XYZ file of C-alpha atoms in Angstrom:
601
model
C -47.158 -9.228 -7.298
C -45.793 -12.132 -9.354
C -42.363 -13.645 -8.806
C -41.166 -12.226 -12.130
C -42.338 -8.721 -11.210
C -40.669 -8.989 -7.797
C -37.446 -10.096 -9.488
C -37.530 -7.142 -11.874
C -38.277 -4.709 -9.048
C -35.391 -6.066 -6.975
C -33.051 -5.894 -9.957
C -34.083 -2.317 -10.721
C -33.528 -1.304 -7.098
C -30.117 -2.929 -7.090
C -29.293 -1.244 -10.404
C -30.052 2.161 -8.904
C -27.969 1.331 -5.816
C -25.113 0.030 -7.957
C -25.141 3.089 -10.205
C -25.708 5.943 -7.785
C -23.557 4.527 -5.005
C -20.827 3.558 -7.438
C -20.589 6.785 -9.420
C -19.955 9.437 -6.717
C -17.405 7.230 -4.947
C -16.214 5.308 -8.001
C -13.095 7.441 -8.323
C -12.254 6.786 -4.672
C -12.818 3.050 -5.242
C -10.322 3.196 -8.103
C -7.876 5.212 -5.988
C -8.057 2.727 -3.088
C -7.704 -0.324 -5.343
C -4.654 1.085 -7.141
C -2.901 2.308 -4.001
C -3.738 -0.952 -2.249
C -2.267 -2.997 -5.087
C 0.889 -0.877 -5.060
C 1.148 -1.223 -1.275
C 1.923 -4.922 -1.652
C 5.284 -3.704 -2.999
C 5.855 -0.705 -0.732
C 9.082 -2.259 0.620
C 10.463 -2.765 -2.889
C 9.451 0.793 -3.849
C 11.380 2.264 -0.913
C 14.358 0.066 -1.808
C 14.264 1.336 -5.409
C 13.991 4.962 -4.290
C 17.219 4.671 -2.243
C 19.906 3.677 -4.800
C 22.605 3.815 -2.119
C 21.287 0.471 -0.834
C 21.187 -1.317 -4.202
C 24.692 -2.746 -3.960
C 24.322 -4.186 -0.471
C 24.928 -7.934 -0.459
C 23.610 -10.464 2.092
C 26.151 -12.225 4.288
C 25.943 -14.861 7.015
C 28.301 -12.774 9.151
C 26.415 -9.534 8.549
C 24.603 -9.646 11.895
C 27.918 -9.709 13.789
C 29.097 -6.713 11.779
C 25.865 -4.929 12.673
C 26.577 -5.687 16.331
C 29.984 -4.048 15.946
C 28.281 -0.926 14.570
C 25.915 -0.846 17.547
C 28.766 -1.273 20.029
C 30.537 1.631 18.361
C 27.667 4.071 17.826
C 24.635 3.177 19.943
C 23.800 4.472 23.407
C 24.873 1.915 26.015
C 21.498 1.489 27.730
C 19.759 -0.169 24.836
C 17.739 -1.918 23.792
C 19.512 -2.516 20.467
C 17.549 -3.956 17.560
C 18.682 -5.434 14.251
C 16.339 -6.019 11.324
C 17.782 -8.860 9.275
C 18.141 -8.896 5.513
C 15.687 -10.919 3.444
C 14.675 -11.600 -0.138
C 13.021 -8.161 -0.385
C 15.788 -6.025 1.165
C 19.442 -7.194 1.225
C 20.606 -4.710 3.867
C 20.453 -4.739 7.671
C 18.753 -2.144 9.869
C 20.309 -1.286 13.239
C 18.128 0.677 15.676
C 18.417 1.952 19.214
C 16.602 4.262 21.583
C 17.827 7.807 21.194
C 16.428 11.286 21.682
C 19.140 13.151 19.800
C 19.120 14.304 16.195
C 18.336 11.879 13.395
C 21.314 10.001 11.874
C 22.416 10.679 8.287
C 21.129 7.376 6.972
C 18.048 6.726 8.983
C 15.485 9.127 10.275
C 13.794 9.944 13.544
C 10.674 8.065 14.457
C 9.313 7.253 17.865
C 12.599 8.109 19.610
C 14.469 5.477 17.580
C 17.702 6.092 15.722
C 18.224 3.907 12.667
C 21.151 3.200 10.367
C 21.398 1.002 7.285
C 24.290 -1.476 7.125
C 25.779 -3.415 4.222
C 25.989 -7.015 5.533
C 28.944 -7.886 3.307
C 31.213 -5.039 4.484
C 29.719 -3.873 7.774
C 29.769 -0.272 6.515
C 26.897 2.060 7.294
C 25.077 3.340 4.207
C 24.214 7.026 4.077
C 20.775 6.869 2.437
C 18.793 9.801 1.107
C 15.632 10.904 2.877
C 12.516 9.801 0.995
C 8.801 9.344 1.516
C 9.238 5.920 -0.055
C 6.532 3.370 -0.630
C 5.114 4.263 2.772
C 3.642 7.442 1.253
C 1.553 5.453 -1.244
C 0.605 2.971 1.480
C -0.622 5.759 3.771
C -2.716 7.198 0.928
C -4.432 3.820 0.783
C -4.973 3.633 4.557
C -5.901 7.145 5.661
C -5.644 9.507 2.659
C -3.482 12.616 3.012
C -3.579 15.796 5.070
C -5.969 14.333 7.649
C -5.287 13.018 11.115
C -5.047 9.232 11.250
C -8.448 8.501 12.788
C -10.375 10.895 10.528
C -8.721 9.477 7.433
C -9.336 5.883 8.499
C -12.971 6.666 9.280
C -13.514 8.106 5.792
C -11.815 5.100 4.217
C -14.061 2.816 6.319
C -17.192 4.557 5.017
C -15.963 4.324 1.419
C -15.083 0.649 1.916
C -18.539 -0.106 3.302
C -20.179 1.503 0.248
C -17.791 -0.475 -1.963
C -18.964 -3.687 -0.291
C -22.609 -2.760 -1.008
C -21.770 -2.048 -4.652
C -20.076 -5.442 -4.978
C -23.092 -7.251 -3.533
C -25.591 -5.308 -5.663
C -23.554 -6.202 -8.761
C -24.574 -9.839 -8.360
C -28.275 -8.979 -8.504
C -28.143 -6.856 -11.648
C -26.279 -9.552 -13.622
C -28.418 -12.710 -13.418
C -26.256 -14.370 -16.105
C -22.953 -12.982 -14.901
C -21.038 -16.277 -15.057
C -22.330 -16.956 -18.554
C -21.505 -13.394 -19.603
C -17.961 -13.886 -18.274
C -17.150 -15.885 -21.430
C -18.794 -13.317 -23.714
C -16.691 -10.605 -25.326
C -17.821 -8.453 -28.230
C -14.888 -6.355 -29.491
C -15.456 -3.131 -31.365
C -18.952 -2.679 -29.979
C -18.136 0.300 -27.723
C -20.646 0.107 -24.844
C -21.096 -3.665 -25.128
C -17.323 -4.193 -25.174
C -16.872 -2.132 -22.021
C -19.745 -3.989 -20.355
C -18.136 -7.327 -21.228
C -14.812 -6.096 -19.821
C -16.582 -4.943 -16.656
C -18.227 -8.354 -16.209
C -15.018 -10.268 -16.930
C -12.864 -8.317 -14.457
C -15.624 -8.527 -11.838
C -16.096 -12.291 -12.067
C -12.403 -13.111 -12.498
C -11.445 -11.813 -9.057
C -14.815 -11.403 -7.345
C -13.853 -13.577 -4.345
C -10.737 -11.451 -3.895
C -12.768 -8.240 -4.076
C -15.209 -9.425 -1.415
C -12.509 -10.761 0.923
C -10.248 -7.718 0.517
C -13.157 -5.345 1.177
C -14.423 -7.270 4.207
C -10.920 -7.621 5.661
C -10.339 -3.916 5.061
C -13.381 -3.155 7.190
C -11.987 -5.412 9.921
C -8.650 -3.592 9.848
C -10.440 -0.250 10.107
C -12.334 -1.308 13.225
C -10.019 0.705 15.533
C -11.188 3.866 13.759
C -14.934 3.195 13.714
C -15.146 1.293 17.009
C -12.832 3.397 19.156
C -15.432 3.791 21.982
C -15.738 0.010 22.294
C -11.956 -0.394 22.372
C -11.594 2.258 25.054
C -14.319 0.601 27.111
C -12.315 -2.642 27.206
C -8.704 -1.439 27.131
C -8.896 2.173 28.288
C -6.027 4.280 26.963
C -3.736 1.257 26.730
C -3.742 0.881 22.935
C -0.650 -1.333 23.088
C -2.604 -4.015 24.945
C -5.347 -3.860 22.298
C -2.798 -4.340 19.503
C -1.161 -7.248 21.323
C -4.540 -8.876 22.004
C -5.555 -8.522 18.341
C -2.356 -10.325 17.325
C -2.819 -13.112 19.832
C 0.187 -12.057 21.907
C 0.343 -12.427 25.676
C -0.232 -9.147 27.471
C 2.395 -8.785 30.212
C 0.923 -8.456 33.666
C 2.041 -5.487 35.697
C 1.332 -4.468 39.254
C -0.681 -1.345 39.867
C 2.299 0.506 41.273
C 4.494 -0.212 38.275
C 1.803 0.150 35.656
C 0.735 3.694 36.400
C 4.138 5.367 35.961
C 4.845 3.305 32.877
C 1.529 4.279 31.304
C 2.127 7.896 32.200
C 5.647 7.856 30.801
C 4.468 6.153 27.617
C 1.633 8.659 27.208
C 3.973 11.592 27.748
C 6.460 10.180 25.259
C 3.726 9.752 22.619
C 2.519 13.290 23.283
C 6.030 14.687 22.862
C 6.467 12.730 19.649
C 3.178 14.070 18.212
C 4.313 17.582 19.079
C 7.640 17.009 17.333
C 5.849 15.744 14.223
C 3.562 18.793 13.997
C 5.930 21.561 15.190
C 7.660 23.591 12.441
C 11.422 23.238 12.074
C 13.470 25.568 14.164
C 11.114 25.717 17.175
C 13.035 26.834 20.235
C 11.009 24.489 22.441
C 12.635 21.461 20.810
C 15.882 21.873 22.728
C 14.062 21.797 26.065
C 12.180 18.654 25.064
C 15.415 16.946 24.043
C 16.960 17.874 27.374
C 13.972 16.344 29.189
C 14.159 13.227 27.018
C 17.859 12.810 27.829
C 17.058 13.043 31.554
C 14.366 10.379 31.134
C 16.797 8.191 29.184
C 19.351 8.469 31.994
C 16.730 7.371 34.525
C 15.822 4.409 32.327
C 19.477 3.344 32.168
C 19.833 3.540 35.946
C 16.672 1.439 36.281
C 18.284 -1.206 34.051
C 21.359 -1.279 36.259
C 23.563 0.721 33.899
C 25.395 3.960 34.420
C 24.639 7.242 32.710
C 25.526 7.331 29.024
C 29.086 8.244 28.278
C 31.441 8.237 25.349
C 33.191 5.156 26.749
C 31.049 2.059 26.984
C 31.825 -0.725 29.477
C 33.988 -3.417 27.892
C 31.540 -6.354 27.916
C 32.164 -9.160 25.460
C 28.770 -10.095 24.021
C 28.156 -13.428 22.365
C 28.433 -13.663 18.574
C 24.983 -13.556 17.003
C 25.492 -15.726 13.915
C 25.565 -19.027 15.918
C 22.335 -17.990 17.620
C 20.707 -17.400 14.222
C 21.775 -20.899 13.148
C 20.132 -22.327 16.266
C 16.939 -20.390 15.429
C 17.021 -21.712 11.848
C 16.961 -25.264 13.207
C 13.728 -24.555 15.090
C 12.061 -22.224 12.586
C 12.305 -23.224 8.895
C 11.943 -19.600 7.841
C 14.538 -18.441 10.390
C 14.570 -15.298 12.511
C 13.393 -11.879 11.368
C 14.665 -9.525 14.055
C 17.251 -9.497 16.837
C 16.910 -7.500 20.069
C 19.751 -7.048 22.566
C 18.386 -6.014 25.965
C 20.612 -4.210 28.484
C 23.677 -4.743 26.245
C 26.200 -3.123 28.629
C 24.489 -4.051 31.898
C 25.040 -6.990 34.238
C 22.536 -9.381 32.596
C 22.340 -8.797 28.826
C 19.972 -10.992 26.835
C 19.425 -11.596 23.128
C 15.903 -12.136 21.768
C 15.384 -13.646 18.334
C 11.918 -13.083 16.904
C 10.584 -15.627 14.423
C 10.272 -14.429 10.851
C 6.658 -14.230 9.795
C 5.721 -17.529 8.131
C 4.570 -17.530 4.503
C 1.308 -19.273 5.344
C -2.152 -17.876 5.960
C -2.509 -19.625 9.297
C -0.793 -17.341 11.774
C 0.358 -15.025 9.008
C -1.150 -12.065 10.804
C -0.665 -13.083 14.417
C 2.092 -13.111 17.002
C 5.303 -15.040 16.376
C 7.545 -17.063 18.670
C 10.818 -15.854 20.137
C 13.959 -17.415 21.598
C 15.835 -15.766 24.493
C 19.597 -16.304 24.915
C 22.134 -15.197 27.496
C 23.893 -12.212 25.963
C 27.372 -13.245 27.102
C 27.475 -17.052 26.983
C 24.937 -17.530 24.190
C 23.097 -20.139 26.261
C 19.412 -20.643 25.455
C 17.353 -19.327 28.370
C 13.772 -19.580 27.183
C 11.491 -20.178 24.209
C 8.348 -18.065 24.228
C 5.887 -19.975 22.103
C 2.946 -18.489 20.295
C -0.319 -18.862 22.186
C -2.853 -20.703 19.972
C -5.544 -18.163 19.052
C -9.245 -18.752 19.458
C -11.350 -19.615 16.418
C -12.612 -16.021 16.187
C -9.134 -14.524 16.475
C -7.759 -17.043 13.997
C -10.407 -16.066 11.423
C -9.666 -12.382 11.999
C -5.919 -12.947 11.601
C -6.383 -14.952 8.431
C -8.551 -12.309 6.769
C -6.298 -9.425 7.763
C -3.204 -11.371 6.678
C -4.729 -11.643 3.198
C -5.343 -7.896 3.130
C -1.834 -6.984 4.257
C -0.071 -9.733 2.328
C 2.031 -10.637 5.377
C 1.986 -14.316 4.489
C 2.773 -13.794 0.813
C 5.853 -15.060 -0.957
C 6.883 -13.644 -4.362
C 4.222 -15.483 -6.376
C 1.370 -14.864 -3.922
C 2.335 -11.194 -3.655
C 2.234 -10.799 -7.419
C -1.196 -12.465 -7.572
C -2.479 -10.100 -4.877
C -1.048 -7.148 -6.827
C -2.638 -8.361 -10.073
C -5.987 -8.922 -8.337
C -5.877 -5.379 -6.967
C -5.286 -3.977 -10.445
C -8.091 -6.200 -11.730
C -10.374 -4.552 -9.178
C -9.218 -1.145 -10.394
C -9.993 -2.192 -13.987
C -13.462 -3.316 -12.892
C -14.142 0.115 -11.357
C -12.655 1.981 -14.316
C -14.781 0.092 -16.857
C -17.884 0.794 -14.764
C -17.134 4.528 -14.778
C -16.630 4.502 -18.538
C -19.926 2.630 -19.047
C -21.751 5.414 -17.187
C -20.468 8.016 -19.642
C -21.143 5.820 -22.687
C -24.744 5.251 -21.599
C -25.272 9.015 -21.665
C -23.041 9.818 -24.617
C -25.893 10.795 -26.978
C -27.730 12.976 -24.491
C -27.479 16.638 -25.460
C -28.957 19.883 -24.211
C -31.318 22.047 -26.223
C -28.306 23.960 -27.590
C -26.787 20.746 -28.915
C -24.047 20.605 -26.244
C -23.238 17.660 -23.970
C -24.370 18.431 -20.383
C -21.661 19.850 -18.131
C -22.097 17.034 -15.603
C -21.386 14.412 -18.269
C -18.296 16.278 -19.448
C -17.173 16.612 -15.818
C -17.522 12.867 -15.199
C -15.539 12.138 -18.361
C -12.808 14.561 -17.270
C -12.616 12.993 -13.822
C -12.379 9.544 -15.415
C -9.371 10.740 -17.408
C -7.807 12.350 -14.319
C -8.163 9.288 -12.121
C -7.510 6.450 -14.568
C -4.437 7.443 -16.604
C -3.803 10.661 -14.632
C -3.170 8.967 -11.299
C -0.579 6.672 -12.868
C 1.151 9.736 -14.313
C 1.319 11.169 -10.784
C 2.719 7.904 -9.373
C 5.398 7.670 -12.058
C 6.305 11.336 -11.535
C 6.593 10.738 -7.791
C 8.987 7.822 -8.369
C 11.079 9.627 -10.966
C 11.092 12.880 -9.004
C 12.464 11.140 -5.913
C 15.535 10.173 -7.941
C 15.989 13.550 -9.626
C 15.701 15.803 -6.559
C 19.208 16.603 -5.228
C 20.230 14.313 -2.372
C 21.071 17.228 -0.075
C 17.809 19.077 -0.738
C 16.502 20.376 2.594
C 12.951 19.028 2.396
C 13.121 16.100 0.016
C 10.154 14.213 1.494
C 7.849 17.230 1.218
C 8.988 17.941 -2.337
C 8.353 14.327 -3.412
C 4.802 14.543 -2.123
C 4.341 17.914 -3.827
C 5.453 16.426 -7.152
C 2.750 13.760 -6.830
C -0.080 16.230 -6.178
C 1.182 18.932 -8.566
C 1.365 16.412 -11.406
C -2.069 15.055 -10.614
C -3.464 18.594 -10.560
C -1.974 19.264 -14.006
C -3.694 16.105 -15.278
C -7.017 17.395 -13.916
C -6.611 20.792 -15.628
C -5.625 19.106 -18.891
C -8.684 16.816 -18.797
C -11.034 19.739 -18.060
C -9.782 22.150 -20.733
C -9.186 19.584 -23.511
C -12.274 19.772 -25.680
C -11.638 16.527 -27.521
C -11.908 13.935 -24.741
C -10.678 11.132 -26.980
C -7.405 13.004 -27.517
C -7.215 13.692 -23.769
C -7.430 9.950 -23.053
C -4.719 9.245 -25.626
C -2.376 11.972 -24.414
C -2.554 10.961 -20.768
C -2.154 7.246 -21.512
C 0.886 8.057 -23.676
C 2.343 10.189 -20.871
C 1.747 7.450 -18.278
C 3.222 4.738 -20.495
C 6.278 6.808 -21.398
C 7.032 7.701 -17.788
C 6.738 4.104 -16.592
C 8.937 2.795 -19.410
C 11.583 5.423 -18.573
C 11.743 4.581 -14.838
C 14.434 1.883 -15.293
C 16.440 4.401 -17.346
C 16.096 6.999 -14.585
C 17.293 4.398 -12.099
C 20.352 3.544 -14.177
C 21.473 7.145 -14.816
C 20.995 8.310 -11.211
C 23.280 5.787 -9.540
C 21.015 2.774 -9.098
C 21.593 -0.818 -10.111
C 20.429 -1.135 -13.711
C 18.253 -4.024 -14.817
C 21.100 -6.056 -16.325
C 23.307 -5.587 -13.274
C 20.420 -6.568 -11.010
C 19.866 -9.730 -13.055
C 23.568 -10.624 -12.943
C 23.746 -10.116 -9.169
C 20.377 -11.733 -8.306
C 18.802 -8.557 -6.944
C 15.362 -10.013 -7.564
C 13.347 -7.348 -5.769
C 14.784 -4.688 -8.110
C 14.356 -6.950 -11.135
C 10.735 -7.666 -10.243
C 9.924 -3.997 -9.618
C 11.395 -2.804 -12.919
C 9.768 -5.597 -14.913
C 6.392 -4.652 -13.440
C 6.795 -0.952 -14.328
C 7.867 -1.912 -17.870
C 4.783 -4.125 -18.257
C 2.522 -1.359 -16.953
C 4.147 1.210 -19.225
C 3.774 -1.029 -22.272
C 0.120 -1.731 -21.446
C -0.609 2.014 -21.199
C 1.016 2.654 -24.587
C -0.933 -0.219 -26.160
C -4.140 1.197 -24.673
C -3.385 4.609 -26.192
C -2.771 2.976 -29.585
C -6.088 1.115 -29.411
C -7.949 4.328 -28.556
C -6.364 6.084 -31.557
C -7.353 3.302 -33.939
C -10.794 2.792 -32.478
C -13.758 3.649 -34.683
C -17.265 2.661 -33.549
C -18.654 -0.133 -35.678
C -22.041 0.115 -37.321
C -24.893 -1.160 -35.164
C -25.276 -4.898 -35.495
C -28.425 -5.886 -37.413
C -29.774 -9.411 -37.522
C -31.101 -10.820 -40.866
C -34.681 -10.681 -39.555
C -34.291 -6.996 -38.629
C -32.711 -6.226 -42.013
C -35.620 -7.924 -43.835
C -38.178 -6.041 -41.754
C -36.453 -2.727 -42.496
C -36.355 -3.487 -46.213
C -40.062 -4.388 -46.204
C -40.917 -1.177 -44.380
C -38.949 0.827 -46.932
C -40.812 -0.839 -49.852
C -44.190 -0.123 -48.253
C -43.205 3.494 -47.671
C -42.092 3.950 -51.294
C -45.309 2.323 -52.595
C -47.476 4.670 -50.573
C -45.547 7.680 -51.824
C -46.199 6.628 -55.439
C -49.910 6.342 -54.751
C-alpha cells in the first residue's frame, strides 16, 4: 500500500469517526460547551437573580458590621465565617453552624445558616430563594435528575468522545490552517464548512485543554475505586490532597469518632435533601442534631447554647484585614472565627485566590490571630506542590476559571461559545450534506428531518430556555412556596415547547427564524425585566460602578442582538447558483453544440 493510499485510508477512517461519533453526541457537546461558558459567570447570574442585593455597597468597615450581626444572631459555639465582598459580589456572607430552620435570606446547606449583609449599613438583606447560576453550572457538571456520580460519569464519557472528535478533526483537514483564512459567503454548505474550520482553529488549543482538564476534574467519578483504595471513605482527605493542602494528622482514638460523626452528618443531610417537605421524622433529626451541637460546644469549652451569649470583647476585624493586605497583594477572601465565645477564640484569615494560573487551583495561605488581642499567632503557608500536582492544578484552574480576572473570564466565556459555534456548524453541515436525499415518495427521510429539528431545539431553543429561566426567576412572586423548583420547571417546559415547535413546523427555515427571533427578543428584554422588577437598571449600575451587573447585561444584549441578526440573515438568505469556472462553462457550451448538431443530423 502506497503512502498516499495509506493517507487516504487514515483520513477516511477519521472522517467516519468524526462524523458518527460527533453526530449522536453533538447536541450534548453543544449543551456542555454552552453551559460551561455560562458557568464562568454563575456568580454574576445569581447576583442578578437576587435584586435585593443590587444596592449593597462595599465598605472597609463592613466586616466589623458583619461581626456584630454574628454576635447578635449566631449560635455561640461557632465557628463563625464571613465571606468578604469582592469585584463580583458587593455584599458580605455571614455563616455559622446551625441545625435549625433556614434563615429568611440564606438557605440551608450542610448544616450551615447563611445571611447576606450590606457592608455599608450592616443590615441583613432578605433575599429571595433562587436556583441561581448554580443550576446552570450543575447542568454542565452532572446533568439533571441524576445522582452526582452517575451524572458525572455520563459527562466523563461524553467528554472523552468529544476529545476523540477533536483529535480526528485534525486528520480530516490536512489544510486546516490554510482553510482558516478561507471564507466563501453565500455558498451554503461551503460557507458553513468555512465557519466550522474557522471556529475550530481559532480556539482549538482552548478546546483541547478544556476537554482534557474536564476529564481530570471528573476523575473522582470514573476512578472512585482507586480513590477509595488510597483514602478509604475519607473523601475530605482526598480533596485536600488534590489541592495541595496539608492533611491534619489525628490519632486513632480521635479519628474514628470524628469520621463516624462526619459520616452520620452527611447521611442525615442526604436524607433531608431527598425527603419530601412535611416529613414527621425531620423534627426528631433536628432534636438529635441539637444534642450533637451541644456536645460539640462542651468539647470546645463553651456552655450549652442560650439566648444570652457570654460578654467577650472580640478584636475588631478590619485592622486584621489590613495586616493581611500587606502580606497578600490580593488580600483575604474569607474570615473564620473559631470558638468565638470560648476561652481561646482565634481569627483565621484565608488568602484570596490569586489571579494567576500558578496556584490558581490549589490551597491558599492563612493567617491566625488571637481573637481578643488581635495578635498574630501563626502563618500557615502553602506547601509547594509537586510537579505533577502543579500541572493538575494549573489545568483544572483553567477549566474552572479560578485564576481569571474580568478580561480572562470574558475570554474563557467567548472561547466556550466559540466551541459551541464549532459544534453547531458541524451539525448543520451534516444536514446540508444530505439535504437533496429523498425517499421514493419524494419526501425527505424522517431521520434527516429529526436531526434538523433537534438542531433547532438545541441551538436557538436552548438559549430560549436559558432566557426564560432568567426572566422567570424575576417574575415568580417572591413568597412563592417552591420558587427554586418552579424556576427549573420553566427552563425545561420552555425547552420542551421549542422541541415540539421544531418537530411540527414543516418549514424548517421558518422554524430557525422564529426560534432565533424568540431567543434574541428574550435576551434583549432581560435588562428591562431587571429594571421593572426592582433591580438596578443598566444606567444606575453604570453610575454606581456595579460592574458585575453592567458586564452581565451588556453580554445578554450582545447575545440578543447577535440572535436577531442571525434570524435576519436566514430570512434574506437565498442559495447562490453553483459556481462555474470559465473552463467548465466552455466545456458545457461545447457539449451543448455537439448535442444540437447530432440532433439535426
